[in-house]
Coordinates of C-alpha atoms in Angstrom, one line a residue:
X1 CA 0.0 0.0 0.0
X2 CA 2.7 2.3 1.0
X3 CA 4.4 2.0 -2.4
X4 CA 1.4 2.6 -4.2
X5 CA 0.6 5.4 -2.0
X6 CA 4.0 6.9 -2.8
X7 CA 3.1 6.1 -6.6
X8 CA 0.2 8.0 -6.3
X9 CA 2.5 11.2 -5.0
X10 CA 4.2 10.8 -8.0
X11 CA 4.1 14.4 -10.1
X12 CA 4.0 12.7 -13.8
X13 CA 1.5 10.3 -12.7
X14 CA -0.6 13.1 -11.1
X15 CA -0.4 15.2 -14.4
X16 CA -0.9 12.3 -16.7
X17 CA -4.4 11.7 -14.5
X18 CA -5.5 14.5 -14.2
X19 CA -5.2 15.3 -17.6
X20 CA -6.8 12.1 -19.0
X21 CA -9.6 12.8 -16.8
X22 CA -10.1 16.1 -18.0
X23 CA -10.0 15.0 -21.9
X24 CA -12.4 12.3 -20.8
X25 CA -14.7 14.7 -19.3
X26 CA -14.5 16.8 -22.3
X27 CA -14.9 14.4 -24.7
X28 CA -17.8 13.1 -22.6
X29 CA -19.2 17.2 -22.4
X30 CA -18.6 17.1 -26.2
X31 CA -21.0 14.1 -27.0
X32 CA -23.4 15.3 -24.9
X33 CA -23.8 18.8 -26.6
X34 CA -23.7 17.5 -30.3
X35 CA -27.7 17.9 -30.4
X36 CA -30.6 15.7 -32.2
X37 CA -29.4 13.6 -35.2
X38 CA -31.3 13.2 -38.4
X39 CA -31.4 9.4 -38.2
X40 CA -33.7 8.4 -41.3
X41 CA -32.6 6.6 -44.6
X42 CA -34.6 9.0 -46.9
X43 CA -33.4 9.0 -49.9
X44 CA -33.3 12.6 -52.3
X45 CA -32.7 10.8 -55.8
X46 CA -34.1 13.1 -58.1
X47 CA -34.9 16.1 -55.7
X48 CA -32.9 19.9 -57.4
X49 CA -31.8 21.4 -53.9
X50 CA -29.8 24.9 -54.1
X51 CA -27.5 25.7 -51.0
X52 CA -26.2 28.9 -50.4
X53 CA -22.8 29.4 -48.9
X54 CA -22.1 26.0 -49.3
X55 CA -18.2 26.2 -49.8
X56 CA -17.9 25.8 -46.1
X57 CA -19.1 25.0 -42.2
X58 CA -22.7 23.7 -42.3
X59 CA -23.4 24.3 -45.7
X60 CA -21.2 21.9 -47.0
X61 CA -22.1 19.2 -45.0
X62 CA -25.5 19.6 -45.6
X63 CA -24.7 19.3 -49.6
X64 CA -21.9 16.3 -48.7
X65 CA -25.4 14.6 -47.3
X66 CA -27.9 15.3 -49.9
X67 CA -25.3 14.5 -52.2
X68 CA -25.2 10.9 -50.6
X69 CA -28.8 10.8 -50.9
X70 CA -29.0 11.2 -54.9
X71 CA -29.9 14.9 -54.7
X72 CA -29.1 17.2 -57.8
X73 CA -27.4 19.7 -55.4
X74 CA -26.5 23.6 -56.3
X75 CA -23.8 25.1 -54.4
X76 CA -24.6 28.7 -54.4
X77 CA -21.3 30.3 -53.2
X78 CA -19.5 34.1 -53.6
X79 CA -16.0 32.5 -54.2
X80 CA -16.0 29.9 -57.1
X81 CA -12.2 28.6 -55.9
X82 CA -13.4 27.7 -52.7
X83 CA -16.7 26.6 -53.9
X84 CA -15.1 24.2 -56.7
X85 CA -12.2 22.5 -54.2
X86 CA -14.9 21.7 -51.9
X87 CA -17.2 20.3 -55.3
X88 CA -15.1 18.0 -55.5
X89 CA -14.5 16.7 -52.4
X90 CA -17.9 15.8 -52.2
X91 CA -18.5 14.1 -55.5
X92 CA -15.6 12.3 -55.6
X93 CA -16.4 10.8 -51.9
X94 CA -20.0 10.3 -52.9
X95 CA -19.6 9.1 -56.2
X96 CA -22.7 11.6 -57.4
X97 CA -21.8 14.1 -60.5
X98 CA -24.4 16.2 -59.7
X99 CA -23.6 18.6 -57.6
X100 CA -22.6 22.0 -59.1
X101 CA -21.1 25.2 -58.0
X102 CA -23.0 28.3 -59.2
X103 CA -21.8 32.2 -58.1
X104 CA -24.3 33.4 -55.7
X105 CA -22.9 36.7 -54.2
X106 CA -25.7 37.8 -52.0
X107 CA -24.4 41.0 -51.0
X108 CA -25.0 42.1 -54.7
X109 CA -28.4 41.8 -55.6
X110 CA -27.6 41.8 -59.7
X111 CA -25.3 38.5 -58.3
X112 CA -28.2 36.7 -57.3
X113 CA -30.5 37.9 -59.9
X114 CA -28.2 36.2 -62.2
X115 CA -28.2 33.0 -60.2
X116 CA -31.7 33.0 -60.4
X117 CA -32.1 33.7 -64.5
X118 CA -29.4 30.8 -64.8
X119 CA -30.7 28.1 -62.7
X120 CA -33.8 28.7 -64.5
X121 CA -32.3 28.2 -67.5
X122 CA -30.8 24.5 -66.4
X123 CA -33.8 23.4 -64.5
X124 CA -37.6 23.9 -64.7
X125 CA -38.4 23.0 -61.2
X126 CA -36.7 23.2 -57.6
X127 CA -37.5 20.8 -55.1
X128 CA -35.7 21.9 -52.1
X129 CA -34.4 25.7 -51.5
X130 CA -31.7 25.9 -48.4
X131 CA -31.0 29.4 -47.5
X132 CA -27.5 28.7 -45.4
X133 CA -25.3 31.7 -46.0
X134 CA -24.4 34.0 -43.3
X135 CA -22.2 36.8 -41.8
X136 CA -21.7 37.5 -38.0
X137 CA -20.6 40.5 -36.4
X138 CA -18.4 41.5 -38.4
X139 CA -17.5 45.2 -38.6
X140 CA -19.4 48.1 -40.1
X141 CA -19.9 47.4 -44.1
X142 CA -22.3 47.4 -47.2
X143 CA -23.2 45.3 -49.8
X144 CA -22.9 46.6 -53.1
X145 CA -26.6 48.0 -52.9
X146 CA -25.7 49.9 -49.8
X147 CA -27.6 47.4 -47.2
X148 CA -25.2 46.9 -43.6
X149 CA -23.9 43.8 -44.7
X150 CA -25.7 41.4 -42.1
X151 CA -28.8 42.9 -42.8
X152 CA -28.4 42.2 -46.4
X153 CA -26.5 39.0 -47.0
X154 CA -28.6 37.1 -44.2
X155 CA -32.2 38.6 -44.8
X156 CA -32.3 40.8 -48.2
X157 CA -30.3 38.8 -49.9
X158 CA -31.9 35.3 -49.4
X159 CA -35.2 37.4 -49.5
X160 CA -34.8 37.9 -53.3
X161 CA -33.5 34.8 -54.4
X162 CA -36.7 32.9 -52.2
X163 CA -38.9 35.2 -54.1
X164 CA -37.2 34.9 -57.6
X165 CA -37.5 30.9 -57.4
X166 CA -41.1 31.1 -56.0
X167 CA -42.6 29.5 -59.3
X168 CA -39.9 27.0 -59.9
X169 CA -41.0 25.4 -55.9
X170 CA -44.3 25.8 -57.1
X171 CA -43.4 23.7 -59.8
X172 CA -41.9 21.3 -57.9
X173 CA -44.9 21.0 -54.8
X174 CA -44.7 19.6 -52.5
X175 CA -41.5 21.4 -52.3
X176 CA -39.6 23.5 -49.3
X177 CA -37.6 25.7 -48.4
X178 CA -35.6 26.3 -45.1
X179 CA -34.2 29.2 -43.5
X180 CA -30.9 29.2 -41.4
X181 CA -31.4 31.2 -38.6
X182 CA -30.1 31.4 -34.7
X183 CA -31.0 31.5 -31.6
X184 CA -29.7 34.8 -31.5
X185 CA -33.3 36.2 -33.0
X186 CA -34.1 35.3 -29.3
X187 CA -32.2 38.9 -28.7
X188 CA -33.1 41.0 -32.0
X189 CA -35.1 43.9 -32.4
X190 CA -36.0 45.1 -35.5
X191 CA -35.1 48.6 -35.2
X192 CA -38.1 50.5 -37.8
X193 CA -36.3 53.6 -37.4
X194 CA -32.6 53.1 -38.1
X195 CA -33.3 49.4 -40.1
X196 CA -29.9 49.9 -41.7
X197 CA -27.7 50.9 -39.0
X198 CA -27.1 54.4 -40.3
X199 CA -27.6 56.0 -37.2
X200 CA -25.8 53.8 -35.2
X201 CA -24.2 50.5 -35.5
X202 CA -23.1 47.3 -32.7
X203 CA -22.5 44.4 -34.5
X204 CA -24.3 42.1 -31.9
X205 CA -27.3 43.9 -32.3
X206 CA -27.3 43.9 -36.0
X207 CA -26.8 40.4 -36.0
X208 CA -29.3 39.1 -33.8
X209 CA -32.4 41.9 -36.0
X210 CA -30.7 39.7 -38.9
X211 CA -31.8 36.4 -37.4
X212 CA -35.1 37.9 -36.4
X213 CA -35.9 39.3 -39.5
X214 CA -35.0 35.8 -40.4
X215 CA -37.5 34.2 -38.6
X216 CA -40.6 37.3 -39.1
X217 CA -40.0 36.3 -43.3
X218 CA -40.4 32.6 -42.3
X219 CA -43.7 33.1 -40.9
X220 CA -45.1 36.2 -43.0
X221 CA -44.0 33.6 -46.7
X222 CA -45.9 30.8 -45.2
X223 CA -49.4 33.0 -44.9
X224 CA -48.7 33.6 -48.2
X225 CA -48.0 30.0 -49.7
X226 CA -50.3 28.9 -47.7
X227 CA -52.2 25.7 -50.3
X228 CA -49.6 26.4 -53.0
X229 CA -47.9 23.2 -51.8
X230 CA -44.7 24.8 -50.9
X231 CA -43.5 25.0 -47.0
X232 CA -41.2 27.3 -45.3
X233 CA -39.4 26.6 -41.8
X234 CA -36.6 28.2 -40.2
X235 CA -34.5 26.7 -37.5
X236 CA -31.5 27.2 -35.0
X237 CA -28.2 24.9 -36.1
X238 CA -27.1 25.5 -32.5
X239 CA -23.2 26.3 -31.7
X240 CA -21.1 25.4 -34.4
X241 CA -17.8 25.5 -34.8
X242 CA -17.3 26.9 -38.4
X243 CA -15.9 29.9 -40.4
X244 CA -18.5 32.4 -39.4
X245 CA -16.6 33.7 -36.1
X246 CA -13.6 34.7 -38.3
X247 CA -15.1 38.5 -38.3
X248 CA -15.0 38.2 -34.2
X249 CA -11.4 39.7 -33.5
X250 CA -11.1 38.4 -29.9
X251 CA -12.1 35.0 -31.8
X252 CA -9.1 35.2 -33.6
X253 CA -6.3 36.4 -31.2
X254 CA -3.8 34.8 -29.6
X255 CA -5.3 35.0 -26.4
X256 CA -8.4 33.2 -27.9
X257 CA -6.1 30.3 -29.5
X258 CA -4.3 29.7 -26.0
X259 CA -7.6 29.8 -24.0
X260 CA -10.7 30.6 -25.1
X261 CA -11.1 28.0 -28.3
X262 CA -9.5 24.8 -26.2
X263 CA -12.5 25.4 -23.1
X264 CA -15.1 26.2 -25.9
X265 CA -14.7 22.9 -27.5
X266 CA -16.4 20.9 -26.1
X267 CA -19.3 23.0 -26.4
X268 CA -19.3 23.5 -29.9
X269 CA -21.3 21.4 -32.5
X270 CA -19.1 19.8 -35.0
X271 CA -20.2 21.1 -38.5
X272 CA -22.0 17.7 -39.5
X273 CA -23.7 17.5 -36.5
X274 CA -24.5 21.2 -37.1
X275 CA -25.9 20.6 -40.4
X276 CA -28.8 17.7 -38.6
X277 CA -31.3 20.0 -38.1
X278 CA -31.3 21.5 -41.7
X279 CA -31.3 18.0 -42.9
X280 CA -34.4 17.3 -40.8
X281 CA -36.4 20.2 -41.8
X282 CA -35.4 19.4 -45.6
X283 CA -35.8 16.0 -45.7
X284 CA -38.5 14.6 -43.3
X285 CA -41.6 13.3 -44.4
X286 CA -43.3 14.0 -40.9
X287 CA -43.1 17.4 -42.0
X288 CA -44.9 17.5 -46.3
X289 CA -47.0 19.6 -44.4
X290 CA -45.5 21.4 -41.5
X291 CA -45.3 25.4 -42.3
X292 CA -44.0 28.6 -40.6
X293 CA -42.0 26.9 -37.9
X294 CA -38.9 27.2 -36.0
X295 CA -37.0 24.2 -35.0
X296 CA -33.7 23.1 -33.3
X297 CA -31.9 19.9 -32.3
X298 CA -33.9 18.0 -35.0
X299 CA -37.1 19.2 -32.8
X300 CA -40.0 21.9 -32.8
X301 CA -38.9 24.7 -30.5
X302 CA -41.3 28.1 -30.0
X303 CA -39.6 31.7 -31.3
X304 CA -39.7 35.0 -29.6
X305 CA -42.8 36.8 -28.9
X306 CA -41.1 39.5 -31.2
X307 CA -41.1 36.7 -34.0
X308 CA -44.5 36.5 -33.7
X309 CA -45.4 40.0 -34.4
X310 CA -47.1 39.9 -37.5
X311 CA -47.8 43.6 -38.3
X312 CA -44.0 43.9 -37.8
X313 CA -43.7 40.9 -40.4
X314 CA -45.9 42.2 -43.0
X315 CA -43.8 45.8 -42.2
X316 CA -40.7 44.1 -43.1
X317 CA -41.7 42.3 -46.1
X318 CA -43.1 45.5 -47.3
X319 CA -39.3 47.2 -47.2
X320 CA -37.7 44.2 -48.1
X321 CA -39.8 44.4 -51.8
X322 CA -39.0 48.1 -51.9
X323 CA -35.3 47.5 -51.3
X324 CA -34.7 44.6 -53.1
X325 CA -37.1 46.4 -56.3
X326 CA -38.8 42.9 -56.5
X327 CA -41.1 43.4 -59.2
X328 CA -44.2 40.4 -59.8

Protein backbone atom coordinates (compact mmCIF):
# COMPACT_ATOMS: atom_id res chain seq x y z
CA UNK A 1 0.00 0.00 0.00
CA UNK A 2 2.71 2.30 1.02
CA UNK A 3 4.35 1.96 -2.39
CA UNK A 4 1.45 2.55 -4.20
CA UNK A 5 0.65 5.41 -1.98
CA UNK A 6 3.97 6.88 -2.81
CA UNK A 7 3.11 6.06 -6.57
CA UNK A 8 0.23 7.97 -6.35
CA UNK A 9 2.52 11.16 -4.96
CA UNK A 10 4.25 10.78 -7.96
CA UNK A 11 4.06 14.36 -10.11
CA UNK A 12 3.97 12.70 -13.80
CA UNK A 13 1.49 10.31 -12.66
CA UNK A 14 -0.56 13.13 -11.12
CA UNK A 15 -0.39 15.19 -14.38
CA UNK A 16 -0.92 12.28 -16.71
CA UNK A 17 -4.39 11.71 -14.49
CA UNK A 18 -5.47 14.49 -14.20
CA UNK A 19 -5.23 15.34 -17.59
CA UNK A 20 -6.77 12.10 -18.97
CA UNK A 21 -9.63 12.85 -16.82
CA UNK A 22 -10.08 16.11 -18.01
CA UNK A 23 -10.03 15.01 -21.89
CA UNK A 24 -12.41 12.28 -20.77
CA UNK A 25 -14.72 14.73 -19.32
CA UNK A 26 -14.55 16.83 -22.35
CA UNK A 27 -14.86 14.38 -24.68
CA UNK A 28 -17.76 13.11 -22.58
CA UNK A 29 -19.21 17.18 -22.42
CA UNK A 30 -18.58 17.15 -26.22
CA UNK A 31 -20.98 14.15 -26.97
CA UNK A 32 -23.35 15.32 -24.87
CA UNK A 33 -23.76 18.75 -26.60
CA UNK A 34 -23.71 17.53 -30.31
CA UNK A 35 -27.70 17.85 -30.37
CA UNK A 36 -30.60 15.72 -32.21
CA UNK A 37 -29.45 13.62 -35.24
CA UNK A 38 -31.31 13.16 -38.36
CA UNK A 39 -31.37 9.39 -38.24
CA UNK A 40 -33.68 8.42 -41.28
CA UNK A 41 -32.56 6.65 -44.57
CA UNK A 42 -34.63 9.03 -46.86
CA UNK A 43 -33.44 9.04 -49.92
CA UNK A 44 -33.34 12.63 -52.34
CA UNK A 45 -32.66 10.82 -55.76
CA UNK A 46 -34.07 13.07 -58.15
CA UNK A 47 -34.91 16.13 -55.66
CA UNK A 48 -32.89 19.87 -57.41
CA UNK A 49 -31.79 21.44 -53.89
CA UNK A 50 -29.76 24.92 -54.07
CA UNK A 51 -27.49 25.70 -51.01
CA UNK A 52 -26.19 28.88 -50.39
CA UNK A 53 -22.77 29.40 -48.86
CA UNK A 54 -22.08 25.98 -49.29
CA UNK A 55 -18.21 26.16 -49.81
CA UNK A 56 -17.93 25.76 -46.12
CA UNK A 57 -19.09 25.00 -42.16
CA UNK A 58 -22.71 23.68 -42.30
CA UNK A 59 -23.43 24.30 -45.73
CA UNK A 60 -21.15 21.91 -46.95
CA UNK A 61 -22.11 19.20 -44.99
CA UNK A 62 -25.48 19.65 -45.61
CA UNK A 63 -24.67 19.35 -49.56
CA UNK A 64 -21.94 16.26 -48.73
CA UNK A 65 -25.44 14.56 -47.29
CA UNK A 66 -27.88 15.29 -49.89
CA UNK A 67 -25.32 14.47 -52.21
CA UNK A 68 -25.20 10.85 -50.60
CA UNK A 69 -28.84 10.80 -50.93
CA UNK A 70 -29.03 11.16 -54.91
CA UNK A 71 -29.93 14.86 -54.75
CA UNK A 72 -29.06 17.19 -57.77
CA UNK A 73 -27.36 19.75 -55.42
CA UNK A 74 -26.55 23.58 -56.35
CA UNK A 75 -23.84 25.12 -54.40
CA UNK A 76 -24.57 28.74 -54.42
CA UNK A 77 -21.35 30.30 -53.20
CA UNK A 78 -19.51 34.08 -53.65
CA UNK A 79 -16.04 32.47 -54.23
CA UNK A 80 -15.97 29.91 -57.13
CA UNK A 81 -12.18 28.55 -55.90
CA UNK A 82 -13.44 27.71 -52.72
CA UNK A 83 -16.69 26.55 -53.89
CA UNK A 84 -15.05 24.18 -56.72
CA UNK A 85 -12.19 22.50 -54.18
CA UNK A 86 -14.87 21.69 -51.87
CA UNK A 87 -17.21 20.33 -55.29
CA UNK A 88 -15.09 18.02 -55.51
CA UNK A 89 -14.51 16.65 -52.37
CA UNK A 90 -17.86 15.83 -52.22
CA UNK A 91 -18.53 14.13 -55.55
CA UNK A 92 -15.61 12.33 -55.56
CA UNK A 93 -16.38 10.78 -51.94
CA UNK A 94 -20.04 10.33 -52.88
CA UNK A 95 -19.57 9.10 -56.18
CA UNK A 96 -22.73 11.59 -57.40
CA UNK A 97 -21.77 14.13 -60.53
CA UNK A 98 -24.39 16.19 -59.73
CA UNK A 99 -23.56 18.65 -57.62
CA UNK A 100 -22.59 22.05 -59.06
CA UNK A 101 -21.09 25.19 -58.04
CA UNK A 102 -23.01 28.32 -59.18
CA UNK A 103 -21.83 32.25 -58.05
CA UNK A 104 -24.31 33.43 -55.72
CA UNK A 105 -22.94 36.75 -54.21
CA UNK A 106 -25.66 37.78 -51.96
CA UNK A 107 -24.45 40.97 -51.02
CA UNK A 108 -24.97 42.09 -54.73
CA UNK A 109 -28.40 41.79 -55.59
CA UNK A 110 -27.61 41.85 -59.69
CA UNK A 111 -25.34 38.53 -58.32
CA UNK A 112 -28.24 36.70 -57.30
CA UNK A 113 -30.51 37.89 -59.88
CA UNK A 114 -28.23 36.22 -62.22
CA UNK A 115 -28.17 33.00 -60.24
CA UNK A 116 -31.71 33.00 -60.38
CA UNK A 117 -32.05 33.68 -64.53
CA UNK A 118 -29.40 30.83 -64.85
CA UNK A 119 -30.71 28.12 -62.69
CA UNK A 120 -33.80 28.73 -64.51
CA UNK A 121 -32.27 28.23 -67.52
CA UNK A 122 -30.81 24.51 -66.38
CA UNK A 123 -33.79 23.40 -64.52
CA UNK A 124 -37.65 23.94 -64.70
CA UNK A 125 -38.35 23.01 -61.15
CA UNK A 126 -36.68 23.22 -57.58
CA UNK A 127 -37.53 20.82 -55.09
CA UNK A 128 -35.67 21.89 -52.08
CA UNK A 129 -34.38 25.68 -51.46
CA UNK A 130 -31.73 25.85 -48.36
CA UNK A 131 -31.00 29.40 -47.51
CA UNK A 132 -27.52 28.71 -45.42
CA UNK A 133 -25.32 31.71 -45.99
CA UNK A 134 -24.39 34.02 -43.30
CA UNK A 135 -22.22 36.77 -41.80
CA UNK A 136 -21.70 37.51 -38.01
CA UNK A 137 -20.61 40.45 -36.39
CA UNK A 138 -18.39 41.46 -38.39
CA UNK A 139 -17.48 45.18 -38.62
CA UNK A 140 -19.43 48.07 -40.11
CA UNK A 141 -19.93 47.42 -44.06
CA UNK A 142 -22.30 47.39 -47.19
CA UNK A 143 -23.24 45.33 -49.77
CA UNK A 144 -22.93 46.59 -53.07
CA UNK A 145 -26.61 47.99 -52.86
CA UNK A 146 -25.75 49.89 -49.84
CA UNK A 147 -27.58 47.38 -47.16
CA UNK A 148 -25.24 46.88 -43.63
CA UNK A 149 -23.90 43.80 -44.71
CA UNK A 150 -25.66 41.38 -42.05
CA UNK A 151 -28.79 42.94 -42.78
CA UNK A 152 -28.40 42.18 -46.39
CA UNK A 153 -26.55 39.00 -47.00
CA UNK A 154 -28.57 37.06 -44.21
CA UNK A 155 -32.18 38.64 -44.79
CA UNK A 156 -32.32 40.80 -48.23
CA UNK A 157 -30.29 38.75 -49.90
CA UNK A 158 -31.92 35.28 -49.42
CA UNK A 159 -35.17 37.42 -49.53
CA UNK A 160 -34.78 37.94 -53.25
CA UNK A 161 -33.53 34.77 -54.37
CA UNK A 162 -36.69 32.93 -52.24
CA UNK A 163 -38.87 35.23 -54.06
CA UNK A 164 -37.21 34.86 -57.61
CA UNK A 165 -37.47 30.91 -57.39
CA UNK A 166 -41.10 31.05 -55.98
CA UNK A 167 -42.59 29.53 -59.32
CA UNK A 168 -39.86 27.03 -59.89
CA UNK A 169 -41.03 25.43 -55.93
CA UNK A 170 -44.31 25.75 -57.12
CA UNK A 171 -43.44 23.71 -59.78
CA UNK A 172 -41.87 21.33 -57.93
CA UNK A 173 -44.88 20.95 -54.82
CA UNK A 174 -44.70 19.57 -52.55
CA UNK A 175 -41.49 21.35 -52.30
CA UNK A 176 -39.57 23.47 -49.29
CA UNK A 177 -37.55 25.70 -48.41
CA UNK A 178 -35.55 26.27 -45.10
CA UNK A 179 -34.23 29.17 -43.46
CA UNK A 180 -30.88 29.16 -41.37
CA UNK A 181 -31.37 31.18 -38.61
CA UNK A 182 -30.11 31.44 -34.66
CA UNK A 183 -31.02 31.47 -31.55
CA UNK A 184 -29.69 34.75 -31.49
CA UNK A 185 -33.33 36.19 -32.97
CA UNK A 186 -34.12 35.32 -29.35
CA UNK A 187 -32.22 38.88 -28.69
CA UNK A 188 -33.06 40.96 -31.97
CA UNK A 189 -35.10 43.89 -32.40
CA UNK A 190 -36.05 45.09 -35.49
CA UNK A 191 -35.12 48.62 -35.19
CA UNK A 192 -38.11 50.54 -37.80
CA UNK A 193 -36.27 53.55 -37.42
CA UNK A 194 -32.56 53.11 -38.15
CA UNK A 195 -33.29 49.41 -40.07
CA UNK A 196 -29.92 49.90 -41.68
CA UNK A 197 -27.69 50.95 -39.02
CA UNK A 198 -27.09 54.42 -40.27
CA UNK A 199 -27.64 55.97 -37.21
CA UNK A 200 -25.76 53.77 -35.18
CA UNK A 201 -24.17 50.46 -35.46
CA UNK A 202 -23.13 47.28 -32.72
CA UNK A 203 -22.49 44.40 -34.55
CA UNK A 204 -24.29 42.09 -31.89
CA UNK A 205 -27.31 43.94 -32.30
CA UNK A 206 -27.30 43.92 -35.97
CA UNK A 207 -26.79 40.35 -36.01
CA UNK A 208 -29.29 39.07 -33.77
CA UNK A 209 -32.43 41.89 -36.03
CA UNK A 210 -30.66 39.72 -38.93
CA UNK A 211 -31.77 36.41 -37.35
CA UNK A 212 -35.06 37.88 -36.43
CA UNK A 213 -35.86 39.28 -39.48
CA UNK A 214 -34.99 35.83 -40.44
CA UNK A 215 -37.54 34.24 -38.60
CA UNK A 216 -40.60 37.30 -39.15
CA UNK A 217 -39.98 36.34 -43.26
CA UNK A 218 -40.39 32.55 -42.28
CA UNK A 219 -43.72 33.11 -40.88
CA UNK A 220 -45.07 36.15 -42.95
CA UNK A 221 -44.03 33.61 -46.69
CA UNK A 222 -45.90 30.80 -45.21
CA UNK A 223 -49.36 32.97 -44.91
CA UNK A 224 -48.65 33.55 -48.21
CA UNK A 225 -48.00 30.03 -49.72
CA UNK A 226 -50.34 28.88 -47.71
CA UNK A 227 -52.24 25.71 -50.34
CA UNK A 228 -49.59 26.36 -52.96
CA UNK A 229 -47.92 23.20 -51.80
CA UNK A 230 -44.68 24.76 -50.89
CA UNK A 231 -43.52 25.05 -46.95
CA UNK A 232 -41.21 27.25 -45.34
CA UNK A 233 -39.41 26.60 -41.79
CA UNK A 234 -36.62 28.16 -40.17
CA UNK A 235 -34.45 26.75 -37.48
CA UNK A 236 -31.51 27.16 -35.05
CA UNK A 237 -28.24 24.87 -36.09
CA UNK A 238 -27.06 25.48 -32.52
CA UNK A 239 -23.19 26.30 -31.72
CA UNK A 240 -21.13 25.37 -34.40
CA UNK A 241 -17.80 25.54 -34.85
CA UNK A 242 -17.26 26.90 -38.45
CA UNK A 243 -15.94 29.92 -40.36
CA UNK A 244 -18.54 32.41 -39.44
CA UNK A 245 -16.61 33.66 -36.13
CA UNK A 246 -13.61 34.65 -38.32
CA UNK A 247 -15.07 38.46 -38.26
CA UNK A 248 -15.04 38.21 -34.16
CA UNK A 249 -11.44 39.70 -33.52
CA UNK A 250 -11.11 38.45 -29.88
CA UNK A 251 -12.09 34.97 -31.76
CA UNK A 252 -9.10 35.21 -33.61
CA UNK A 253 -6.35 36.39 -31.15
CA UNK A 254 -3.82 34.75 -29.59
CA UNK A 255 -5.29 35.03 -26.40
CA UNK A 256 -8.39 33.20 -27.90
CA UNK A 257 -6.09 30.35 -29.47
CA UNK A 258 -4.30 29.71 -26.03
CA UNK A 259 -7.57 29.79 -24.01
CA UNK A 260 -10.74 30.61 -25.05
CA UNK A 261 -11.08 28.04 -28.32
CA UNK A 262 -9.50 24.78 -26.18
CA UNK A 263 -12.53 25.41 -23.06
CA UNK A 264 -15.15 26.21 -25.89
CA UNK A 265 -14.68 22.92 -27.53
CA UNK A 266 -16.44 20.93 -26.06
CA UNK A 267 -19.32 23.00 -26.41
CA UNK A 268 -19.34 23.51 -29.91
CA UNK A 269 -21.31 21.40 -32.46
CA UNK A 270 -19.13 19.77 -34.95
CA UNK A 271 -20.20 21.12 -38.48
CA UNK A 272 -21.96 17.70 -39.47
CA UNK A 273 -23.71 17.55 -36.52
CA UNK A 274 -24.47 21.22 -37.12
CA UNK A 275 -25.90 20.57 -40.42
CA UNK A 276 -28.78 17.74 -38.64
CA UNK A 277 -31.34 19.96 -38.10
CA UNK A 278 -31.30 21.51 -41.67
CA UNK A 279 -31.30 18.03 -42.89
CA UNK A 280 -34.39 17.32 -40.80
CA UNK A 281 -36.42 20.24 -41.81
CA UNK A 282 -35.42 19.44 -45.64
CA UNK A 283 -35.81 16.02 -45.71
CA UNK A 284 -38.53 14.61 -43.28
CA UNK A 285 -41.58 13.32 -44.36
CA UNK A 286 -43.30 13.95 -40.94
CA UNK A 287 -43.05 17.44 -42.04
CA UNK A 288 -44.93 17.46 -46.27
CA UNK A 289 -46.99 19.62 -44.38
CA UNK A 290 -45.50 21.40 -41.47
CA UNK A 291 -45.30 25.39 -42.31
CA UNK A 292 -44.05 28.62 -40.56
CA UNK A 293 -42.00 26.86 -37.95
CA UNK A 294 -38.85 27.17 -35.97
CA UNK A 295 -37.03 24.16 -34.97
CA UNK A 296 -33.68 23.14 -33.27
CA UNK A 297 -31.93 19.86 -32.31
CA UNK A 298 -33.94 17.96 -35.03
CA UNK A 299 -37.10 19.23 -32.80
CA UNK A 300 -40.01 21.86 -32.85
CA UNK A 301 -38.91 24.65 -30.54
CA UNK A 302 -41.28 28.09 -29.98
CA UNK A 303 -39.61 31.73 -31.26
CA UNK A 304 -39.71 34.98 -29.59
CA UNK A 305 -42.79 36.78 -28.94
CA UNK A 306 -41.15 39.51 -31.20
CA UNK A 307 -41.09 36.75 -33.98
CA UNK A 308 -44.54 36.52 -33.73
CA UNK A 309 -45.42 39.99 -34.44
CA UNK A 310 -47.13 39.89 -37.51
CA UNK A 311 -47.80 43.64 -38.26
CA UNK A 312 -43.96 43.89 -37.76
CA UNK A 313 -43.70 40.95 -40.38
CA UNK A 314 -45.94 42.21 -43.00
CA UNK A 315 -43.77 45.76 -42.20
CA UNK A 316 -40.75 44.10 -43.11
CA UNK A 317 -41.70 42.26 -46.12
CA UNK A 318 -43.15 45.50 -47.28
CA UNK A 319 -39.33 47.18 -47.19
CA UNK A 320 -37.75 44.24 -48.09
CA UNK A 321 -39.76 44.36 -51.84
CA UNK A 322 -38.99 48.11 -51.92
CA UNK A 323 -35.30 47.53 -51.34
CA UNK A 324 -34.66 44.56 -53.09
CA UNK A 325 -37.12 46.38 -56.26
CA UNK A 326 -38.81 42.91 -56.47
CA UNK A 327 -41.08 43.38 -59.24
CA UNK A 328 -44.18 40.38 -59.81
Amino acid sequence: MEGLFNFLKSRPVFWVSVTGSTVGVACFVKDLMQGGKFTKPTKADGKIVIVTGSNTGIGKETVRELAKRGATVYMACRDMKKCEEAREEIVLETRNKYVYCRECDLASLDSIRKFAEKFKSEQNRLDILINNAGVMRCPRSLTKEGFELQLGVNHMGHFLLTNLLLNELKKAAPSRIVVVSSMAHTRGEINIGDLNSEKSYDEGKAYNQSKLANVLFTRELAKRLEGSGVTVNALHPGVVDTELFRHMGFFNSFFASLIFKPLSWPFLKTTANGAQTTLYAALDEDLNTVSGQYFSDCDLKDVAPQAKDDALAKWLWAVSEKWTKLTH
